[in-house]
Coordinates of N, CA and C in Angstrom, one line a residue:
M78 N 1.1 76.5 -36.0 CA -0.1 77.3 -35.6 C 0.1 78.1 -34.4
S79 N -0.3 79.3 -34.3 CA 0.0 80.2 -33.2 C -0.8 79.8 -32.0
E80 N -0.3 80.3 -30.8 CA -1.0 80.0 -29.6 C -2.4 80.6 -29.6
K81 N -2.5 81.8 -30.2 CA -3.8 82.5 -30.2 C -4.8 81.7 -30.9
I82 N -4.4 81.1 -32.1 CA -5.4 80.3 -32.9 C -5.8 79.1 -32.1
M83 N -4.8 78.4 -31.4 CA -5.1 77.2 -30.7 C -6.1 77.5 -29.6
I84 N -5.9 78.6 -28.9 CA -6.8 79.0 -27.8 C -8.2 79.3 -28.4
E85 N -8.3 80.0 -29.5 CA -9.6 80.2 -30.1 C -10.3 78.9 -30.5
E86 N -9.6 78.0 -31.0 CA -10.2 76.7 -31.4 C -10.7 76.0 -30.2
K87 N -10.0 76.0 -29.1 CA -10.5 75.3 -27.9 C -11.8 75.9 -27.4
Q88 N -12.0 77.2 -27.6 CA -13.2 77.9 -27.2 C -14.4 77.7 -28.1
L89 N -14.2 77.2 -29.2 CA -15.3 77.0 -30.2 C -16.2 75.9 -29.9
T90 N -17.4 76.0 -30.2 CA -18.4 74.9 -30.1 C -18.2 74.0 -31.3
P91 N -18.7 72.8 -31.3 CA -18.6 71.9 -32.5 C -19.2 72.6 -33.7
K92 N -20.3 73.4 -33.6 CA -20.8 74.1 -34.8 C -19.8 75.2 -35.2
G93 N -19.2 75.9 -34.2 CA -18.2 76.9 -34.5 C -17.0 76.3 -35.2
I94 N -16.5 75.2 -34.8 CA -15.4 74.5 -35.5 C -15.8 74.2 -36.9
E95 N -17.0 73.7 -37.1 CA -17.5 73.4 -38.5 C -17.6 74.6 -39.3
T96 N -18.0 75.7 -38.8 CA -18.1 77.0 -39.6 C -16.7 77.5 -39.9
R97 N -15.8 77.4 -39.0 CA -14.4 77.8 -39.2 C -13.8 77.0 -40.3
E98 N -14.0 75.7 -40.3 CA -13.5 74.8 -41.4 C -14.1 75.2 -42.7
K99 N -15.4 75.5 -42.7 CA -16.1 75.9 -44.0 C -15.4 77.2 -44.5
L100 N -15.1 78.1 -43.7 CA -14.5 79.3 -44.1 C -13.1 79.0 -44.7
L101 N -12.3 78.2 -44.0 CA -11.0 77.8 -44.5 C -11.0 77.1 -45.8
K102 N -12.0 76.2 -46.0 CA -12.1 75.5 -47.3 C -12.5 76.5 -48.4
A103 N -13.4 77.4 -48.1 CA -13.9 78.4 -49.0 C -12.7 79.3 -49.4
A104 N -11.9 79.7 -48.4 CA -10.8 80.6 -48.7 C -9.8 79.8 -49.6
E105 N -9.6 78.6 -49.3 CA -8.6 77.8 -50.2 C -9.1 77.8 -51.6
E106 N -10.3 77.6 -51.8 CA -10.9 77.6 -53.2 C -10.8 78.9 -53.9
I107 N -11.1 80.0 -53.2 CA -11.2 81.3 -53.8 C -9.7 81.9 -54.0
F108 N -8.9 81.7 -53.0 CA -7.5 82.2 -53.1 C -6.8 81.4 -54.3
G109 N -7.2 80.1 -54.4 CA -6.5 79.3 -55.4 C -6.9 79.7 -56.8
T110 N -8.2 80.2 -57.0 CA -8.7 80.5 -58.3 C -8.5 82.0 -58.6
K111 N -8.8 82.9 -57.7 CA -8.8 84.3 -57.9 C -7.5 85.0 -57.5
G112 N -6.7 84.4 -56.6 CA -5.5 85.0 -56.1 C -5.8 85.9 -54.9
F113 N -4.8 86.1 -54.1 CA -5.0 86.8 -52.8 C -5.6 88.2 -53.0
Y114 N -5.0 89.0 -53.9 CA -5.3 90.4 -54.0 C -6.7 90.6 -54.7
E115 N -7.1 89.6 -55.5 CA -8.4 89.8 -56.1 C -9.6 89.2 -55.3
T116 N -9.2 88.5 -54.2 CA -10.2 87.8 -53.3 C -10.6 88.8 -52.2
S117 N -11.9 88.8 -52.0 CA -12.5 89.7 -50.9 C -13.1 88.8 -49.8
I118 N -13.3 89.4 -48.7 CA -14.0 88.6 -47.6 C -15.4 88.3 -48.0
V119 N -16.0 89.1 -48.8 CA -17.3 88.8 -49.3 C -17.3 87.5 -50.2
N120 N -16.3 87.4 -51.0 CA -16.1 86.2 -51.9 C -16.0 85.0 -51.0
I121 N -15.2 85.0 -50.0 CA -15.0 83.9 -49.1 C -16.3 83.5 -48.3
S122 N -16.9 84.6 -47.8 CA -18.2 84.3 -47.1 C -19.3 83.7 -48.0
Q123 N -19.4 84.2 -49.2 CA -20.4 83.7 -50.1 C -20.1 82.2 -50.5
E124 N -18.8 81.9 -50.7 CA -18.4 80.6 -51.0 C -18.7 79.6 -49.8
A125 N -18.5 80.1 -48.6 CA -18.8 79.3 -47.4 C -20.2 79.3 -47.0
K126 N -21.0 80.2 -47.7 CA -22.5 80.3 -47.4 C -22.7 80.7 -46.0
V127 N -22.0 81.7 -45.6 CA -22.2 82.3 -44.3 C -22.3 83.9 -44.5
A128 N -22.9 84.5 -43.5 CA -23.0 86.0 -43.5 C -21.6 86.6 -43.4
Q129 N -21.4 87.7 -44.1 CA -20.1 88.4 -44.0 C -19.6 88.6 -42.6
G130 N -20.5 89.1 -41.8 CA -20.2 89.3 -40.4 C -19.7 88.1 -39.6
T131 N -20.1 86.9 -40.1 CA -19.7 85.7 -39.4 C -18.2 85.5 -39.6
F132 N -17.7 85.9 -40.8 CA -16.3 85.8 -41.0 C -15.4 86.3 -39.9
Y133 N -15.8 87.5 -39.4 CA -15.0 88.2 -38.4 C -15.1 87.6 -37.1
N134 N -16.0 86.7 -36.9 CA -16.1 85.9 -35.6 C -14.9 85.0 -35.5
Y135 N -14.3 84.7 -36.7 CA -13.3 83.6 -36.7 C -11.9 84.1 -37.2
F136 N -11.9 85.2 -38.0 CA -10.7 85.7 -38.5 C -10.7 87.2 -38.6
P137 N -9.7 87.9 -38.1 CA -9.8 89.4 -38.1 C -9.7 90.0 -39.4
S138 N -9.0 89.3 -40.4 CA -8.8 89.9 -41.7 C -8.6 88.8 -42.8
K139 N -8.6 89.2 -44.0 CA -8.3 88.3 -45.1 C -6.9 87.7 -45.0
K140 N -6.0 88.5 -44.5 CA -4.6 88.1 -44.4 C -4.5 87.0 -43.3
D141 N -5.3 87.1 -42.2 CA -5.2 86.1 -41.2 C -5.7 84.7 -41.7
I142 N -6.7 84.7 -42.5 CA -7.2 83.4 -42.9 C -6.2 82.8 -44.0
Y143 N -5.6 83.7 -44.8 CA -4.6 83.3 -45.7 C -3.4 82.7 -44.9
D144 N -2.9 83.4 -43.9 CA -1.8 82.9 -43.1 C -2.1 81.5 -42.5
E145 N -3.3 81.3 -42.0 CA -3.6 80.0 -41.5 C -3.7 78.9 -42.5
L146 N -4.1 79.2 -43.7 CA -4.1 78.2 -44.8 C -2.7 77.8 -45.0
I147 N -1.7 78.7 -45.1 CA -0.3 78.3 -45.3 C 0.2 77.5 -44.1
R148 N -0.1 77.9 -42.9 CA 0.3 77.1 -41.8 C -0.3 75.7 -41.8
N149 N -1.6 75.6 -42.1 CA -2.2 74.3 -42.2 C -1.6 73.4 -43.3
Y150 N -1.3 74.0 -44.5 CA -0.7 73.3 -45.5 C 0.6 72.7 -45.0
S151 N 1.4 73.6 -44.4 CA 2.7 73.1 -43.9 C 2.6 72.0 -42.9
R152 N 1.7 72.1 -41.9 CA 1.5 71.1 -40.9 C 1.0 69.8 -41.5
D153 N 0.0 69.9 -42.3 CA -0.6 68.6 -42.9 C 0.2 67.9 -43.9
L154 N 0.9 68.7 -44.7 CA 1.8 68.1 -45.7 C 3.0 67.4 -45.0
R155 N 3.6 68.1 -44.1 CA 4.7 67.5 -43.4 C 4.3 66.2 -42.6
L156 N 3.1 66.2 -42.1 CA 2.6 65.1 -41.4 C 2.4 63.9 -42.3
A157 N 1.9 64.2 -43.5 CA 1.6 63.2 -44.5 C 2.9 62.5 -45.0
I158 N 4.0 63.4 -45.2 CA 5.3 62.9 -45.6 C 5.9 62.0 -44.5
K159 N 5.8 62.5 -43.3 CA 6.4 61.8 -42.1 C 5.7 60.4 -42.0
E160 N 4.4 60.4 -42.1 CA 3.7 59.1 -42.0 C 4.0 58.2 -43.2
G161 N 4.2 58.8 -44.4 CA 4.5 58.0 -45.5 C 5.9 57.3 -45.4
M162 N 6.8 58.0 -44.7 CA 8.2 57.5 -44.6 C 8.4 56.4 -43.5
T163 N 7.3 56.2 -42.7 CA 7.5 55.2 -41.6 C 7.6 53.8 -42.2
A164 N 8.2 52.9 -41.4 CA 8.3 51.5 -41.8 C 9.3 51.3 -42.9
A165 N 10.0 52.3 -43.3 CA 11.0 52.1 -44.4 C 12.3 51.4 -43.7
S166 N 12.9 50.5 -44.5 CA 14.0 49.7 -44.0 C 15.3 50.4 -44.3
T167 N 15.3 51.4 -45.2 CA 16.6 52.1 -45.6 C 16.2 53.6 -45.7
Y168 N 17.2 54.4 -45.7 CA 17.0 55.9 -45.8 C 16.5 56.2 -47.3
E169 N 17.1 55.4 -48.2 CA 16.6 55.6 -49.6 C 15.1 55.3 -49.7
E170 N 14.7 54.2 -49.2 CA 13.3 53.8 -49.2 C 12.4 54.9 -48.5
A171 N 12.9 55.4 -47.4 CA 12.2 56.5 -46.7 C 12.0 57.7 -47.6
Q172 N 13.1 58.1 -48.3 CA 12.9 59.2 -49.2 C 12.0 59.0 -50.4
R173 N 12.0 57.8 -50.9 CA 11.1 57.4 -52.0 C 9.6 57.5 -51.5
K174 N 9.4 56.9 -50.3 CA 8.1 57.0 -49.8 C 7.6 58.4 -49.5
G175 N 8.6 59.2 -49.1 CA 8.3 60.6 -48.8 C 7.9 61.4 -50.1
F176 N 8.6 61.1 -51.2 CA 8.2 61.7 -52.4 C 6.8 61.3 -52.9
Y177 N 6.5 60.0 -52.8 CA 5.2 59.5 -53.2 C 4.1 60.1 -52.3
S178 N 4.4 60.3 -51.0 CA 3.4 60.9 -50.2 C 3.2 62.4 -50.5
F179 N 4.2 63.1 -50.9 CA 4.1 64.4 -51.3 C 3.2 64.5 -52.6
F180 N 3.5 63.7 -53.6 CA 2.7 63.8 -54.8 C 1.3 63.4 -54.6
T181 N 1.0 62.5 -53.7 CA -0.4 62.1 -53.4 C -1.1 63.2 -52.7
W182 N -0.4 63.9 -51.8 CA -1.0 64.9 -51.0 C -1.3 66.1 -51.9
V183 N -0.4 66.5 -52.8 CA -0.6 67.6 -53.7 C -1.8 67.3 -54.6
K184 N -1.9 66.1 -55.1 CA -3.0 65.7 -56.0 C -4.3 66.0 -55.3
N185 N -4.4 65.7 -54.0 CA -5.6 65.9 -53.3 C -5.8 67.4 -52.8
H186 N -4.8 68.2 -53.0 CA -4.9 69.6 -52.6 C -4.4 70.5 -53.8
P187 N -5.1 70.5 -54.9 CA -4.6 71.2 -56.1 C -4.3 72.7 -56.0
N188 N -4.9 73.3 -55.0 CA -4.6 74.8 -54.8 C -3.3 75.1 -54.1
L189 N -2.6 74.0 -53.6 CA -1.4 74.2 -52.8 C -0.4 75.1 -53.6
Y190 N -0.1 74.8 -54.8 CA 0.9 75.5 -55.6 C 0.5 77.0 -55.7
S191 N -0.7 77.2 -56.2 CA -1.1 78.6 -56.4 C -1.0 79.4 -55.1
I192 N -1.6 78.9 -54.0 CA -1.7 79.6 -52.8 C -0.3 79.9 -52.2
V193 N 0.6 78.9 -52.2 CA 1.9 79.0 -51.6 C 2.7 80.0 -52.4
Q194 N 2.7 79.9 -53.7 CA 3.5 80.7 -54.5 C 3.1 82.2 -54.4
Q195 N 1.8 82.5 -54.1 CA 1.4 83.8 -53.9 C 2.1 84.5 -52.8
A196 N 2.5 83.7 -51.8 CA 3.2 84.2 -50.6 C 4.5 84.9 -50.9
V197 N 5.1 84.7 -52.1 CA 6.3 85.4 -52.5 C 6.0 86.9 -52.4
V198 N 4.8 87.4 -52.8 CA 4.5 88.8 -52.8 C 3.6 89.2 -51.7
V199 N 2.8 88.2 -51.2 CA 1.9 88.6 -50.1 C 2.6 88.7 -48.8
D200 N 3.6 87.8 -48.5 CA 4.3 87.8 -47.2 C 5.6 86.9 -47.4
R201 N 6.6 87.6 -47.7 CA 7.9 86.9 -48.0 C 8.4 86.1 -46.8
D202 N 8.2 86.6 -45.6 CA 8.7 85.9 -44.4 C 7.9 84.6 -44.3
L203 N 6.6 84.6 -44.5 CA 5.7 83.4 -44.4 C 6.2 82.4 -45.5
Y204 N 6.5 82.9 -46.7 CA 7.0 82.0 -47.8 C 8.3 81.3 -47.3
K205 N 9.2 82.1 -46.8 CA 10.5 81.5 -46.3 C 10.2 80.5 -45.2
W206 N 9.3 80.8 -44.3 CA 9.0 79.9 -43.2 C 8.4 78.6 -43.7
Y207 N 7.5 78.7 -44.7 CA 6.9 77.5 -45.2 C 8.0 76.5 -45.8
Y208 N 8.9 77.0 -46.6 CA 9.9 76.1 -47.2 C 11.0 75.8 -46.1
G209 N 11.2 76.6 -45.2 CA 12.2 76.3 -44.1 C 11.7 75.1 -43.3
K210 N 10.4 75.0 -43.0 CA 9.8 73.9 -42.3 C 10.0 72.6 -43.1
L211 N 9.7 72.7 -44.4 CA 9.9 71.5 -45.2 C 11.4 71.1 -45.2
A212 N 12.3 72.0 -45.4 CA 13.7 71.7 -45.4 C 14.1 71.0 -44.1
N213 N 13.6 71.5 -43.0 CA 14.0 70.9 -41.7 C 13.7 69.4 -41.7
G214 N 12.6 69.0 -42.3 CA 12.2 67.6 -42.4 C 13.2 66.8 -43.2
F215 N 13.6 67.3 -44.3 CA 14.6 66.7 -45.1 C 16.0 66.6 -44.4
L216 N 16.3 67.7 -43.7 CA 17.6 67.7 -43.0 C 17.7 66.6 -42.0
K217 N 16.7 66.3 -41.3 CA 16.7 65.3 -40.2 C 17.0 63.9 -40.9
S218 N 16.2 63.6 -42.0 CA 16.4 62.3 -42.6 C 17.8 62.2 -43.3
L219 N 18.2 63.3 -43.9 CA 19.5 63.3 -44.6 C 20.7 63.1 -43.6
S220 N 20.5 63.8 -42.4 CA 21.5 63.7 -41.4 C 21.7 62.3 -40.9
E221 N 20.5 61.6 -40.7 CA 20.6 60.3 -40.2 C 21.2 59.3 -41.3
G222 N 20.8 59.6 -42.5 CA 21.3 58.7 -43.6 C 22.8 58.9 -43.8
M223 N 23.3 60.1 -43.6 CA 24.8 60.4 -43.7 C 25.5 59.8 -42.5
E224 N 24.9 59.9 -41.3 CA 25.6 59.4 -40.1 C 25.7 57.8 -40.2
S225 N 24.7 57.2 -40.8 CA 24.6 55.8 -40.9 C 25.6 55.2 -42.0
G226 N 26.1 56.1 -42.9 CA 27.0 55.7 -43.9 C 26.3 55.3 -45.2
E227 N 24.9 55.4 -45.2 CA 24.2 55.0 -46.4 C 24.3 56.1 -47.5
F228 N 24.4 57.4 -47.0 CA 24.5 58.5 -48.0 C 25.9 59.2 -47.8
K229 N 26.4 59.8 -48.9 CA 27.7 60.5 -48.8 C 27.5 61.7 -47.8
V230 N 28.6 62.1 -47.2 CA 28.6 63.3 -46.4 C 28.7 64.5 -47.3
L231 N 27.6 65.2 -47.4 CA 27.5 66.4 -48.3 C 26.9 67.6 -47.4
D232 N 26.9 68.8 -48.0 CA 26.3 69.9 -47.3 C 24.8 69.6 -47.2
Q233 N 24.3 69.4 -46.0 CA 22.9 68.9 -45.9 C 21.8 69.9 -46.3
E234 N 22.0 71.2 -46.0 CA 21.0 72.2 -46.4 C 21.0 72.3 -47.9
T235 N 22.1 72.2 -48.6 CA 22.1 72.3 -50.1 C 21.3 71.1 -50.6
V236 N 21.6 69.9 -50.1 CA 20.9 68.7 -50.6 C 19.4 68.8 -50.3
A237 N 19.1 69.3 -49.1 CA 17.7 69.4 -48.8 C 16.9 70.2 -49.8
Y238 N 17.5 71.4 -50.1 CA 16.8 72.3 -51.0 C 16.8 71.7 -52.5
C239 N 17.8 71.0 -52.8 CA 17.8 70.3 -54.1 C 16.7 69.3 -54.2
L240 N 16.5 68.5 -53.2 CA 15.5 67.5 -53.1 C 14.1 68.2 -53.2
M241 N 13.9 69.2 -52.4 CA 12.7 70.0 -52.4 C 12.3 70.5 -53.8
S242 N 13.3 71.0 -54.5 CA 13.1 71.5 -55.8 C 12.7 70.4 -56.8
I243 N 13.3 69.3 -56.7 CA 12.9 68.1 -57.6 C 11.4 67.8 -57.3
G244 N 11.1 67.6 -56.1 CA 9.7 67.3 -55.7 C 8.7 68.4 -56.2
Q245 N 9.1 69.7 -56.0 CA 8.3 70.8 -56.3 C 8.0 70.8 -57.8
F246 N 9.0 70.7 -58.6 CA 8.8 70.8 -60.1 C 8.2 69.6 -60.8
L247 N 8.5 68.4 -60.2 CA 7.9 67.2 -60.8 C 6.4 67.3 -60.5
G248 N 6.1 67.7 -59.2 CA 4.7 67.9 -58.9 C 4.0 68.9 -59.7
M249 N 4.6 70.0 -60.0 CA 4.1 71.1 -60.8 C 3.8 70.6 -62.2
R250 N 4.8 69.9 -62.8 CA 4.7 69.4 -64.2 C 3.6 68.5 -64.4
W251 N 3.4 67.5 -63.5 CA 2.4 66.5 -63.8 C 1.1 66.6 -62.9
V252 N 1.4 66.8 -61.6 CA 0.2 66.8 -60.7 C -0.6 68.1 -60.8
Y253 N 0.1 69.2 -60.9 CA -0.6 70.5 -60.9 C -1.1 70.9 -62.3
W254 N -0.1 70.8 -63.3 CA -0.5 71.2 -64.6 C -1.4 70.2 -65.3
E255 N -1.1 68.9 -65.2 CA -1.8 67.8 -65.9 C -2.9 67.2 -65.1
R256 N -2.9 67.4 -63.8 CA -3.9 66.8 -62.9 C -3.8 65.2 -63.0
S257 N -2.5 64.8 -63.0 CA -2.3 63.3 -63.2 C -1.2 62.9 -62.2
D258 N -0.9 61.6 -62.1 CA 0.2 61.1 -61.3 C 1.5 61.4 -62.0
V259 N 2.6 61.5 -61.3 CA 3.9 61.6 -61.9 C 4.2 60.2 -62.5
P260 N 4.5 60.2 -63.8 CA 4.7 58.9 -64.5 C 5.8 58.1 -63.8
D261 N 5.7 56.8 -63.8 CA 6.7 55.9 -63.2 C 8.1 56.2 -63.8
E262 N 8.2 56.4 -65.1 CA 9.5 56.6 -65.7 C 10.1 57.9 -65.2
A263 N 9.3 59.0 -65.1 CA 9.8 60.2 -64.6 C 10.2 60.1 -63.1
F264 N 9.4 59.4 -62.3 CA 9.7 59.2 -60.9 C 11.0 58.5 -60.8
E265 N 11.2 57.4 -61.5 CA 12.4 56.6 -61.4 C 13.6 57.3 -61.9
S266 N 13.5 58.2 -62.9 CA 14.6 59.0 -63.4 C 15.0 59.9 -62.3
A267 N 14.1 60.5 -61.6 CA 14.4 61.5 -60.6 C 15.1 60.8 -59.4
M268 N 14.6 59.6 -59.1 CA 15.2 58.8 -58.0 C 16.6 58.4 -58.3
S269 N 16.8 58.0 -59.6 CA 18.1 57.6 -60.0 C 19.1 58.8 -59.9
L270 N 18.6 59.9 -60.3 CA 19.4 61.2 -60.3 C 19.8 61.5 -58.8
I271 N 18.8 61.3 -57.9 CA 19.1 61.6 -56.5 C 20.0 60.7 -55.9
F272 N 19.7 59.4 -56.0 CA 20.4 58.4 -55.2 C 21.8 58.0 -55.8
D273 N 21.9 58.2 -57.1 CA 23.2 58.0 -57.7 C 24.2 59.0 -57.2
G274 N 23.6 60.2 -56.8 CA 24.5 61.3 -56.3 C 24.7 61.2 -54.8
L275 N 23.7 60.5 -54.1 CA 23.7 60.5 -52.6 C 24.4 59.3 -52.0
K276 N 24.2 58.1 -52.7 CA 24.7 56.9 -52.1 C 26.2 56.7 -52.1
N277 N 26.7 56.2 -51.1 CA 28.2 55.9 -51.1 C 28.5 54.7 -52.0

């Protein structure tokens, strides 16, 4: 989150914070269903049940609120994964917990896939930033696992993006398309594929 946004939030009253959150929630719903280019500030304001002029008290443009949604997704998802990985006794267990946390979070935020994928054309740099932040989380865990001897020493960035793609497409296949949990058999097959390749 940018310094500008943090300063703005500190200056808001409790009612202002509530209104800002209503706008973000409305934008998440509208961007998720209509897409960035088909969404207007009027759509977002109507969904949030505020006057159109109120929108500009919190966000200078449609792109600004979209950018903040992506940043919020990144922060909240990474925090959920980090918290899910705590108290693991091995690096394999930590990765498993991380995947479970990812799937749970995505199930509770069904517009994630639609909104993030739109960034490919809306803002390529933002799209790269989003996945780069996720990759950094994987890199830290993989590095520690390799240094401990639990995992093979492999190119960490390559492995990080492979793991991200497994989570991404399993989540898309079942959580996003089917609105269901990833089946246990599918989850265990993916974990077997990952850790048969990673473990020494």
